[in-house]
CSV table of C-alpha atoms in Angstrom, one decimal:
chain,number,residue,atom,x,y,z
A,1,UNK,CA,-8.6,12.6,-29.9
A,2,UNK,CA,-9.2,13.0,-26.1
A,3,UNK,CA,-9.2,16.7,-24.9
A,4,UNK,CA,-8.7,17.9,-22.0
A,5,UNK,CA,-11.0,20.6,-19.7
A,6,UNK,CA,-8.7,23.9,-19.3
A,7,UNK,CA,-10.5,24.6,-15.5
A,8,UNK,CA,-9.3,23.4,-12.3
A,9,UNK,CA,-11.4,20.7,-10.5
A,10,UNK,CA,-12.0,22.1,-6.4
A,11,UNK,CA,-10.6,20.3,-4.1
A,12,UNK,CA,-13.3,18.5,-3.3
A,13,UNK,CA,-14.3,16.8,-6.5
A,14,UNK,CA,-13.7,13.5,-6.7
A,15,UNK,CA,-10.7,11.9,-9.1
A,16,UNK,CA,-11.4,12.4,-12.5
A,17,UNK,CA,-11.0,9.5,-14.9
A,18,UNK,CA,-7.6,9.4,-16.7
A,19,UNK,CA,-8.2,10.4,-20.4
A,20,UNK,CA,-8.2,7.1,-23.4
A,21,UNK,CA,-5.1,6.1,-24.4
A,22,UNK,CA,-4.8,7.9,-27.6
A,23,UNK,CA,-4.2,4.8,-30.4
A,24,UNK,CA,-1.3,4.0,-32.3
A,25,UNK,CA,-2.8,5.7,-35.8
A,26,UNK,CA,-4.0,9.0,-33.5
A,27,UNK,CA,-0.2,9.2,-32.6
A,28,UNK,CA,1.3,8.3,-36.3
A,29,UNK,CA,-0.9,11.4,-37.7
A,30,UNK,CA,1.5,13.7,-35.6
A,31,UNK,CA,3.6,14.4,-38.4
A,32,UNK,CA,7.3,14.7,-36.5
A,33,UNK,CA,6.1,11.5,-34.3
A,34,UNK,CA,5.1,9.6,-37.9
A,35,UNK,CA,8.6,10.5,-39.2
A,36,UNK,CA,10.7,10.6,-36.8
A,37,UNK,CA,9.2,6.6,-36.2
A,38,UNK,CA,9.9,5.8,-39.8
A,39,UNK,CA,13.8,7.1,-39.1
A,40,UNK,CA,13.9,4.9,-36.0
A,41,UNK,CA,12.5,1.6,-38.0
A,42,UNK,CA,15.2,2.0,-40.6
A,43,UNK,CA,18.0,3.2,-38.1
A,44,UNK,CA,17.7,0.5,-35.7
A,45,UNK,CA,17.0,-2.6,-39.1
A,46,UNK,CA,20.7,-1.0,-40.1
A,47,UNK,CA,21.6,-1.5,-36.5
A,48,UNK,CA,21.3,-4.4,-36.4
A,49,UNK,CA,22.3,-5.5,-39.5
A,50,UNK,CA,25.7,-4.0,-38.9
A,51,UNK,CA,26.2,-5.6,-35.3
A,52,UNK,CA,25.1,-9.2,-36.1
A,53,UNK,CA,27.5,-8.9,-38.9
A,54,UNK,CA,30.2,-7.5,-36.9
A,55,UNK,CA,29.7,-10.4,-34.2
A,56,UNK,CA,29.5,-13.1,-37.7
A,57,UNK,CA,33.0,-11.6,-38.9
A,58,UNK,CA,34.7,-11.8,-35.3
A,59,UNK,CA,33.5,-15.0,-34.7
A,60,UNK,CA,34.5,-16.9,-37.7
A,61,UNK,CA,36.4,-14.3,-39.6
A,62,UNK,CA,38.7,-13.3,-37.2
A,63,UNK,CA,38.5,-16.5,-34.9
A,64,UNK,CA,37.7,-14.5,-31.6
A,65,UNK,CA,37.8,-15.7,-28.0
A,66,UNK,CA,34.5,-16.3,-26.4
A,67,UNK,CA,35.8,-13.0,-24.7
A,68,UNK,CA,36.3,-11.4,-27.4
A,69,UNK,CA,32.9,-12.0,-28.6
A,70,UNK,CA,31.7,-10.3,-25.6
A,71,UNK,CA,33.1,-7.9,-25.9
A,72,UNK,CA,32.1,-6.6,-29.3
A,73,UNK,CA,28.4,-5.9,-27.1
A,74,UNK,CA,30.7,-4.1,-24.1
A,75,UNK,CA,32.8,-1.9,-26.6
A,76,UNK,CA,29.1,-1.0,-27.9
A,77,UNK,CA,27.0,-0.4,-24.7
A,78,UNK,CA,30.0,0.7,-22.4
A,79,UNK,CA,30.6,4.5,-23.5
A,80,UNK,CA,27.1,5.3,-23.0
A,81,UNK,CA,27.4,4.5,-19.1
A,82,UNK,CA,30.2,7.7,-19.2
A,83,UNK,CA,28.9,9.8,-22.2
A,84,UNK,CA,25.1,9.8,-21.6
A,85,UNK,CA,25.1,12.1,-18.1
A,86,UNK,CA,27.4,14.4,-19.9
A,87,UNK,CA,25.3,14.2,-23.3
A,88,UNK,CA,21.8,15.1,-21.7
A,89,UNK,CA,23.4,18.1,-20.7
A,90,UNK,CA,24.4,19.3,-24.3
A,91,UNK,CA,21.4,18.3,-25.4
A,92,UNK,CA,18.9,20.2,-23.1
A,93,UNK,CA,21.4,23.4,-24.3
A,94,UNK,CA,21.4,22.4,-27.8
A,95,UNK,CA,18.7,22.7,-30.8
A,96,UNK,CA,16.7,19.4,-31.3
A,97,UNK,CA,17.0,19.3,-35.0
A,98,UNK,CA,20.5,19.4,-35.6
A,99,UNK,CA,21.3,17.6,-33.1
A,100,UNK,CA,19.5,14.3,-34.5
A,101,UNK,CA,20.8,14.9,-38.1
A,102,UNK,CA,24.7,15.6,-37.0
A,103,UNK,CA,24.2,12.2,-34.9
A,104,UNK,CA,22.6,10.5,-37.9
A,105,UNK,CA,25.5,11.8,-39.7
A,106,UNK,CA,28.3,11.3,-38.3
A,107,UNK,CA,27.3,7.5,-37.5
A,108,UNK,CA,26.8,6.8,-41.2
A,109,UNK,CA,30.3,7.9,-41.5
A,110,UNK,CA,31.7,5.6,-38.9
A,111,UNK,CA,29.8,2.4,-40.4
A,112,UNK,CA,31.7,2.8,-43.4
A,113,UNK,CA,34.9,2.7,-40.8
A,114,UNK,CA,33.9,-0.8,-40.2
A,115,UNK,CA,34.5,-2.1,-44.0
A,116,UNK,CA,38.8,-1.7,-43.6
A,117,UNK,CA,38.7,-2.9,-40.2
A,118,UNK,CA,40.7,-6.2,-40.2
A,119,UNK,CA,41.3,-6.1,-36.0
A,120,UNK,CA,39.3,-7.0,-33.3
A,121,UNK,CA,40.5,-3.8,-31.5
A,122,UNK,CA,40.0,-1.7,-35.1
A,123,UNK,CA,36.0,-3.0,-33.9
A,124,UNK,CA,35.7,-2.0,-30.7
A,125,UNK,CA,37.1,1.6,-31.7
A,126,UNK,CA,34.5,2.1,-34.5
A,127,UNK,CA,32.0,0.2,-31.9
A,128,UNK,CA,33.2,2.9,-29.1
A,129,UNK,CA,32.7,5.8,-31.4
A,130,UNK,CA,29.4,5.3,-32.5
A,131,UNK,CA,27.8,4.5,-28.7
A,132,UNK,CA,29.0,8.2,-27.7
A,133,UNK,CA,27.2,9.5,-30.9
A,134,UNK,CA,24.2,7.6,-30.2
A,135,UNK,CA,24.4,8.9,-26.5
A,136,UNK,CA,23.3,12.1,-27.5
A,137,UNK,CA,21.0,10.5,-30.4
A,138,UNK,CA,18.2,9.0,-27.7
A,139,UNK,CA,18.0,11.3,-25.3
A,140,UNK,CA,17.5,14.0,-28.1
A,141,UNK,CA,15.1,11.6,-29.3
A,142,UNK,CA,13.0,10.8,-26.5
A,143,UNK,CA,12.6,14.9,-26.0
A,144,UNK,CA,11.0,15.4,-29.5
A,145,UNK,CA,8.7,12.6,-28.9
A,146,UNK,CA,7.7,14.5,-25.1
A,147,UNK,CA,7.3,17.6,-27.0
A,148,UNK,CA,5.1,16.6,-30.1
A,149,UNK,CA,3.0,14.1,-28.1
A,150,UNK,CA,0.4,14.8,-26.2
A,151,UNK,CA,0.5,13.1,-22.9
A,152,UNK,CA,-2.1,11.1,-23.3
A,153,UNK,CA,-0.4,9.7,-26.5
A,154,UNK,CA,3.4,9.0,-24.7
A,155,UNK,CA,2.1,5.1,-23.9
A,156,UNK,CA,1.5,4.6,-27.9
A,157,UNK,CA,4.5,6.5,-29.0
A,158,UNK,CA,6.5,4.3,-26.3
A,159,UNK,CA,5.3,0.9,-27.5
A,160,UNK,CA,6.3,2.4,-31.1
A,161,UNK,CA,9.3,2.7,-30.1
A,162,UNK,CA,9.7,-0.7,-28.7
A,163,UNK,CA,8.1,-2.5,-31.1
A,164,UNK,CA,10.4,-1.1,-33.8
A,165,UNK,CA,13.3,-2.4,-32.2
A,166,UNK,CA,12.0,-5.9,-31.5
A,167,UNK,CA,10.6,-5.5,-35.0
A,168,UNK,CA,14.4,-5.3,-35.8
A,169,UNK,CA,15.7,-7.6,-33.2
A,170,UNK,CA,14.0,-10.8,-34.9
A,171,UNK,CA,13.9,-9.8,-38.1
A,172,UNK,CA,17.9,-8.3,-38.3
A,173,UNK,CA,20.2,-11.7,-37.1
A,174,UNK,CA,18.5,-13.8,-39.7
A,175,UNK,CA,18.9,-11.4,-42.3
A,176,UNK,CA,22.1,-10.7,-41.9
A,177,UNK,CA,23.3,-13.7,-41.5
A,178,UNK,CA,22.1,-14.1,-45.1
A,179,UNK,CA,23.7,-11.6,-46.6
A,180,UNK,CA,26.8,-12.0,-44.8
A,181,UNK,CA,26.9,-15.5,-46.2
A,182,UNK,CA,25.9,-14.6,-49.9
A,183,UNK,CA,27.3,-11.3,-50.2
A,184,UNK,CA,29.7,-10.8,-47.3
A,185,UNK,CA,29.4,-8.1,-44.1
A,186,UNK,CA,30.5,-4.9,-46.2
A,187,UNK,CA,26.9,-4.6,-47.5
A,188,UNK,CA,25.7,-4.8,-44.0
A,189,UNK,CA,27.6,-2.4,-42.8
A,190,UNK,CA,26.6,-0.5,-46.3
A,191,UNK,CA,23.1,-1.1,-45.9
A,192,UNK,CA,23.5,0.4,-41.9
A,193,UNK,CA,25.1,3.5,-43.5
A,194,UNK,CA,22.6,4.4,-46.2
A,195,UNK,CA,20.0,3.9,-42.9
A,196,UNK,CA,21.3,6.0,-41.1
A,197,UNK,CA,21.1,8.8,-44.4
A,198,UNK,CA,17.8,8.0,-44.7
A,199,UNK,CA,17.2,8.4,-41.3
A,200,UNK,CA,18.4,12.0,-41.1
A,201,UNK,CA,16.4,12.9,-44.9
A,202,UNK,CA,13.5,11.8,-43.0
A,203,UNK,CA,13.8,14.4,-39.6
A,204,UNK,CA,15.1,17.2,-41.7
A,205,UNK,CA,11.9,16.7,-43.7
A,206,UNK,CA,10.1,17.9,-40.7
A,207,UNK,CA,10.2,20.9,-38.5
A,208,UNK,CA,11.0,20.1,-34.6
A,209,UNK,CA,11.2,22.7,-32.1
A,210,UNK,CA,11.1,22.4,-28.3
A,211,UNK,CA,7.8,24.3,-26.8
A,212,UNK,CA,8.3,28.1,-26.7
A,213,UNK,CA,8.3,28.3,-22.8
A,214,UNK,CA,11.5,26.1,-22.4
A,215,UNK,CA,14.9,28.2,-21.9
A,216,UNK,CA,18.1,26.6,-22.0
A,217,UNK,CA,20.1,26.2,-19.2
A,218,UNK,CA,21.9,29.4,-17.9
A,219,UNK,CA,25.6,29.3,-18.1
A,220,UNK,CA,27.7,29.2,-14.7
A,221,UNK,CA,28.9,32.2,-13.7
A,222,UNK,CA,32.4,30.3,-13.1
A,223,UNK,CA,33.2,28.8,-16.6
A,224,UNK,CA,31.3,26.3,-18.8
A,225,UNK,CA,32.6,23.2,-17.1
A,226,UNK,CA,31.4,24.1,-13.8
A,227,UNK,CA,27.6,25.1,-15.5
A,228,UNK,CA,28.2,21.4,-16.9
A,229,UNK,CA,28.5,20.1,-13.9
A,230,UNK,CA,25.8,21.9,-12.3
A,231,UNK,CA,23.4,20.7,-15.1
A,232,UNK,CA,24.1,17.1,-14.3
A,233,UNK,CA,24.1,17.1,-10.7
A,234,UNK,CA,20.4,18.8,-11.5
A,235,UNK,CA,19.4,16.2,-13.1
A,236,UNK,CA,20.9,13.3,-11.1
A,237,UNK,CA,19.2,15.0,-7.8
A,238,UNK,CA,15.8,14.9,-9.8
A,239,UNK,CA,16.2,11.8,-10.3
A,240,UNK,CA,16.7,10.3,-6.5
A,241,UNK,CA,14.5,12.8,-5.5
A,242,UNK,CA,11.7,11.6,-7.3
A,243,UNK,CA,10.2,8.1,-6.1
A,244,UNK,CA,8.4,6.7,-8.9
A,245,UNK,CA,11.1,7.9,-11.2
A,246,UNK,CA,13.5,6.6,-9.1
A,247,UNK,CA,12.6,3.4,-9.3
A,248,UNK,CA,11.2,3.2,-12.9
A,249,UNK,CA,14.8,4.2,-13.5
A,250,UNK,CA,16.5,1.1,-11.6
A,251,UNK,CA,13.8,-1.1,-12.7
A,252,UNK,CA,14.8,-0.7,-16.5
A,253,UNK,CA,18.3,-1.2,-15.0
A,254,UNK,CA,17.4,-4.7,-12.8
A,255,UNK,CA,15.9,-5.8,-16.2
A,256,UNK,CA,18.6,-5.2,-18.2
A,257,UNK,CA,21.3,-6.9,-16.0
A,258,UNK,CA,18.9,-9.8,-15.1
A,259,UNK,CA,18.6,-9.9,-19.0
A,260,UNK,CA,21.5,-9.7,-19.9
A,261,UNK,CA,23.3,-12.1,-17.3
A,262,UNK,CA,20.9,-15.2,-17.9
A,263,UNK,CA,19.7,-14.0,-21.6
A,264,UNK,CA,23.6,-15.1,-23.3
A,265,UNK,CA,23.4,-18.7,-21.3
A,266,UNK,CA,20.1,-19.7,-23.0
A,267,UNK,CA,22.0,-21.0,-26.0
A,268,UNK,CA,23.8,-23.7,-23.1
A,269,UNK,CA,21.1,-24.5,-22.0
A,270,UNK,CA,19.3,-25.3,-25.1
A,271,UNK,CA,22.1,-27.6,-26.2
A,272,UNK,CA,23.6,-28.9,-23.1
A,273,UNK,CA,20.2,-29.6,-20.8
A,274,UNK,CA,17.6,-29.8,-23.4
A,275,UNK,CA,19.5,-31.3,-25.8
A,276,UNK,CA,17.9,-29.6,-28.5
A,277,UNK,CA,19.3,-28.2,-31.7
A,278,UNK,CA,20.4,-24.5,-33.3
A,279,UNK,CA,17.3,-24.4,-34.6
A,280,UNK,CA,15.1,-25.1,-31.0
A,281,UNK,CA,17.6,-22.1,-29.8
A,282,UNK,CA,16.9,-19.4,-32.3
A,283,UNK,CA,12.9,-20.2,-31.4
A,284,UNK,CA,13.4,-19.9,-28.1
A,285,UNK,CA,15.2,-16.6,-28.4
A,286,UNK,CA,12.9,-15.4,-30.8
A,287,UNK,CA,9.9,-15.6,-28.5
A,288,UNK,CA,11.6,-12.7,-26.1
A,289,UNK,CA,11.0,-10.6,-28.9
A,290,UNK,CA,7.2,-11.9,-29.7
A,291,UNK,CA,6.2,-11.5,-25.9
A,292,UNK,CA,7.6,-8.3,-25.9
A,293,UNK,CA,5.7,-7.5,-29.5
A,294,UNK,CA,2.3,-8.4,-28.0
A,295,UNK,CA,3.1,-7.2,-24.2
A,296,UNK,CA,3.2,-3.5,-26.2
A,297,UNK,CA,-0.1,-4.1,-27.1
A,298,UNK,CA,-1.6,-5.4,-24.1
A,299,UNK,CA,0.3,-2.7,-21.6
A,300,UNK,CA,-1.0,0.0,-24.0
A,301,UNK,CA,-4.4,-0.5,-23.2
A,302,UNK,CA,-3.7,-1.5,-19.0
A,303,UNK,CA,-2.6,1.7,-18.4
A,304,UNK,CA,-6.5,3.3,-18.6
A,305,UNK,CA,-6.7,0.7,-15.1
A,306,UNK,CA,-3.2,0.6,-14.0
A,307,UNK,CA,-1.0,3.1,-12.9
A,308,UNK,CA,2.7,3.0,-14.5
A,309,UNK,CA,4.1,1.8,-11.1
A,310,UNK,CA,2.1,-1.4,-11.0
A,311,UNK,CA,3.1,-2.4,-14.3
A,312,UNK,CA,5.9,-1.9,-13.7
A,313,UNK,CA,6.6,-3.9,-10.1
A,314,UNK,CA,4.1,-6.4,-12.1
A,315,UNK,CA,6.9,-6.6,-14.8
A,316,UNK,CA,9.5,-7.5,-12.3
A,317,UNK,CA,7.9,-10.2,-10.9
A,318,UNK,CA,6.7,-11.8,-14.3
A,319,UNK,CA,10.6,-11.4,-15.7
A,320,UNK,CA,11.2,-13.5,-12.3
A,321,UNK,CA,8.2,-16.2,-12.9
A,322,UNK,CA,9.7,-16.8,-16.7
A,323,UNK,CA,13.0,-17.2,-15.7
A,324,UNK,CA,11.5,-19.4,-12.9
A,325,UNK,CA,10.0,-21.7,-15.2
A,326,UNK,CA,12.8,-21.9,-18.1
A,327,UNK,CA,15.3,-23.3,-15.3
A,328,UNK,CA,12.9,-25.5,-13.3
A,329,UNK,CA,11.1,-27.3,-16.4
A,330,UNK,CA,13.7,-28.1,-18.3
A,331,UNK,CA,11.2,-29.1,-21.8
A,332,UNK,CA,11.6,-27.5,-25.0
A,333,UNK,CA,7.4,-26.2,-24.9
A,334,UNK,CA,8.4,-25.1,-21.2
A,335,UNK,CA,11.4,-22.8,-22.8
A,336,UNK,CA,8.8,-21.1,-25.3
A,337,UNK,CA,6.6,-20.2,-23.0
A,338,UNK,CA,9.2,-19.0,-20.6
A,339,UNK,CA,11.1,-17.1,-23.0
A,340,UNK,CA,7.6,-15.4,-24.1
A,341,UNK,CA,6.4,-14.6,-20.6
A,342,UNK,CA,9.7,-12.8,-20.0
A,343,UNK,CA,9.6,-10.6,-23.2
A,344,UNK,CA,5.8,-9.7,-22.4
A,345,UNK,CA,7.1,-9.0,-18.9
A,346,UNK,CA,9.8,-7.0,-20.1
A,347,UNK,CA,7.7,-4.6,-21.8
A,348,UNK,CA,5.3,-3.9,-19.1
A,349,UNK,CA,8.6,-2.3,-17.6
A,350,UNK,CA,10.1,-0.4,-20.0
A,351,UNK,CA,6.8,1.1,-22.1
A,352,UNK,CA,5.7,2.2,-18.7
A,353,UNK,CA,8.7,3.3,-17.1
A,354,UNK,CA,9.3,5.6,-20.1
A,355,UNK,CA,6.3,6.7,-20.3
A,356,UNK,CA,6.3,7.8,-16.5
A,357,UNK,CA,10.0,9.8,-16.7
A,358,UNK,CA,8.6,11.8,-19.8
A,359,UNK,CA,5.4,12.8,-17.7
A,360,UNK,CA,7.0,13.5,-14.7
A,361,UNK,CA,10.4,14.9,-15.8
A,362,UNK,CA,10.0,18.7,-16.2
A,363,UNK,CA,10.7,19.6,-20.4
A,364,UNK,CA,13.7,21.4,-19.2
A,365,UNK,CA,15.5,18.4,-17.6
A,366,UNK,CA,14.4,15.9,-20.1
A,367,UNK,CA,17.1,15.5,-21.7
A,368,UNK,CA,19.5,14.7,-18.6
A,369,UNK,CA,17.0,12.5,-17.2
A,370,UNK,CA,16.5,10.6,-20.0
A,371,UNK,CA,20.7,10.4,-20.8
A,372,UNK,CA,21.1,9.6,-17.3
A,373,UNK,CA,18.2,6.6,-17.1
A,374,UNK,CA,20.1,5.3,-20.4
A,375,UNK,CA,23.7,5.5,-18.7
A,376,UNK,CA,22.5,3.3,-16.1
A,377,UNK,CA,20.0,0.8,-18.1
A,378,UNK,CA,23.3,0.2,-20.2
A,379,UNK,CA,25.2,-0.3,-17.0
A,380,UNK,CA,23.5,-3.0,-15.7
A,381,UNK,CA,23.4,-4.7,-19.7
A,382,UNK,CA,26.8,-4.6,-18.9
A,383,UNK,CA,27.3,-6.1,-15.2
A,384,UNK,CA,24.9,-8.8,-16.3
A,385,UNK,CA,27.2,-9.8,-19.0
A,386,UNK,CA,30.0,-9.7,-17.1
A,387,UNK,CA,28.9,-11.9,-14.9
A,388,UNK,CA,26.9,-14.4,-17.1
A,389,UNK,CA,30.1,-16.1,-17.9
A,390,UNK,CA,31.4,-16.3,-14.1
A,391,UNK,CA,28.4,-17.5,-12.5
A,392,UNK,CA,27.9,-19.7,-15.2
A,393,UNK,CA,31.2,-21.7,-14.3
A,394,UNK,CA,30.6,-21.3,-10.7
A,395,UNK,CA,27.3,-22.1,-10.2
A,396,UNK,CA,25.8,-23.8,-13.2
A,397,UNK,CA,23.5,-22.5,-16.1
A,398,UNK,CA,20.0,-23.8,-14.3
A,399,UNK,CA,20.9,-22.2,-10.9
A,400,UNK,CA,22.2,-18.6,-12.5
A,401,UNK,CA,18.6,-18.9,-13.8
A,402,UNK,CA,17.2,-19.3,-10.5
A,403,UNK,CA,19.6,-16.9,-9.2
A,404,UNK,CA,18.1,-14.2,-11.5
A,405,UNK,CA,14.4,-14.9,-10.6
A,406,UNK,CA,15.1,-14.5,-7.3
A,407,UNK,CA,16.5,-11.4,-7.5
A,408,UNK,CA,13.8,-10.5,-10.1
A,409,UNK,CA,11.0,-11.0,-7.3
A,410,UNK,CA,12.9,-9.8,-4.7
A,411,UNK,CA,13.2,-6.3,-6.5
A,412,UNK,CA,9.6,-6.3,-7.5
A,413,UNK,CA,8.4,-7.2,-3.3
A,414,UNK,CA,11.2,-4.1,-2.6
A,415,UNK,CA,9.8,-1.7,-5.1
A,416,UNK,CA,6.1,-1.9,-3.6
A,417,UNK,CA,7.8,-1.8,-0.3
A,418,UNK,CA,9.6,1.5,-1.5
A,419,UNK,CA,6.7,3.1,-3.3
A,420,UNK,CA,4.6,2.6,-0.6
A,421,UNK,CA,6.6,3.8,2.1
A,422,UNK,CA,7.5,7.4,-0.6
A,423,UNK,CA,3.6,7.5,-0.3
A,424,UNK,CA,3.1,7.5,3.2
A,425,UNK,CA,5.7,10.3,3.6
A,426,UNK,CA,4.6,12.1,1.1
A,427,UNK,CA,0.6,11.7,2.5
């Protein structure tokens, strides 16, 4: 492990060199990181499980509009855009612990809701009610990790994180399609609710505590609504306040939507332009989540020679080149390596971008920053699927793709524009 000299270097000396990234087995032998990673693994296989089943049984079960469809992903990303400010609040005040368990909970309970439920809308209500538990599940999260890791271990712990849910994202359509077609979607959703049990045996089996110098938040000498408010507008001002943090924080968000508008039309464009079959489509897809499985590994070790911003802007403008090249080559090796490119690009954003809003964020705000930077990352998932459909019709598949690599490098040339100018000042 890399320590860490308690003295002050003089003004003077010159800039020390950053300290190793700590590897992915130093940060598994912190024992809350270790477990609390094991909870997130099987959490987030139930997870999925339970959605691509819901999507399978609304599809062809319930014979769904297209609209419909969609909106099984808004009724479960929209609620976090309004509960997560509010959440980070309650969970800066509230103990760590219990406040992951009670989520863990309390979301095993509402998957079993989804066995009865014979109604599109009877979905989206169960859908609804679990994204405002899990608003206060991440950003509780994401605190334990920044309190049990050492700093020069967040980049490995981040990468984790993200690798565990890509982990899930290839591995959780195929299997539940499987078992929805031998067994039906109850034992998904079964499966999703012993998960989450398991999830909260595992971070009761360990003791989490926030760092003894942390208070919680003062109450306003008004009423508790007002201290509330106070607590969010605190963290919000950090947040456009702080530069890199700013725009780590829209970055994740510009991904997202980007994602999220062109990501739903790749299915067209397999069939309609490339002519190629289901099976052409699911590899396609699948390579977003390998790129984004080997970017973790890569983007651990470039951050001992790259600071988090220039990953970042660097991630940007690679999520641009790949969706470049899937709309202008229209070839079935073309979409591989475009769909690849843009997972690997993806996670030299968001690895890094966490990584810099748990450094920079003080412990005491964490939890509002990090709810906050969720409620608007889920915001733009759902703008860009909103308008996926829309400019789809308007425009055409191919030229939404160039529409979103556009924007993609035009953010990235902005950003260094940005955090160039915030240096100057600053200088």
């Amino acid at each position: 492990m890399t320590t860490t000299a308690t003295a002050t270097p003089p003004p003077t000396a010159t800039a020390a060199a950053p300290p190793a990234v700590t590897t992915f087995r130093d940060v598994l032998r912190i024992d809350v990181m270790r477990r609390v990673w094991y909870a997130q693994v099987i959490s987030l296989f139930g997870d999925f499980l339970a959605l691509f089943a819901v999507i399978a049984v609304v599809s062809f079960k319930m014979r769904a509009t297209p609209n419909q469809v969609t909106g099984v992903q808004i009724a479960y990303m929209l609620p976090i855009v309004f509960v997560g400010p509010i959440a980070g609040v309650f969970v800066d005040r509230w103990p760590l612990k219990p406040t992951l368990i009670s989520s863990d909970l309390i979301r095993a309970v509402l998957c079993v809701l989804l066995i009865p439920s014979t109604q599109v809308w009877q979905v989206y209500v169960v859908l609804a009610a679990l994204s405002c538990v899990s608003a206060f599940f991440g950003p509780a999260q994401t605190v334990t990790i920044r309190s049990h890791v050492p700093r020069e271990g967040l980049i490995s712990a981040n990468a984790l994180m993200q690798m565990a849910f890509m982990g899930s994202r290839i591995v959780g359509p195929a299997t539940a399609g499987a078992i929805v077609a031998a067994f039906g979607p109850a034992i998904c959703y079964a499966l999703d609710t012993i998960s989450f049990l398991v999830s909260a045996a595992l971070i009761a089996s360990v003791v989490i505590r926030r760092p003894a110098s942390i208070a919680a938040p003062t109450e306003s000498p008004r009423n508790r609504i007002h201290g509330i408010w106070i607590d969010m507008r605190q963290g919000m001002r950090f947040i456009v306040h702080h530069g890199p943090i700013l725009y780590a924080v829209f970055a994740m968000a510009a991904a997202m939507m980007i994602t999220g508008c062109f990501g739903p039309l790749i299915a067209i464009y397999v069939r309609d332009t490339l002519q190629a079959s289901a099976r052409s489509f699911g590899f396609v897809s699948g390579m977003i989540g390998v790129g984004l499985l080997v970017g973790t590994q890569i983007i651990r070790k470039l951050t001992a020679h790259a600071s988090d911003s220039t990953l970042i802007l660097s991630g940007l403008a690679g999520i641009g080149g790949g969706v470049l090249l899937l709309g202008g080559v229209p070839h079935i090796a073309a979409a591989l390596t475009a769909t690849f490119v843009i997972g690997f690009a993806f996670g030299a954003i968001i690895v890094p971008a966490q990584t810099l809003i748990q450094k920079e964020t003080p412990p005491d705000m964490l939890g509002r920053v990090g709810s906050t930077n969720a409620s608007i990352i889920f915001l733009g998932q759902v703008l860009g699927l909103a308008l996926s459909g829309v400019l789809a019709e308007t425009i055409g598949v191919r030229a939404v793709f160039f529409l979103c690599a556009g924007l993609a490098i035009a953010l990235a040339a902005a950003g260094r524009v940005f955090l160039h100018t915030r240096r100057s000042g600053q200088a």
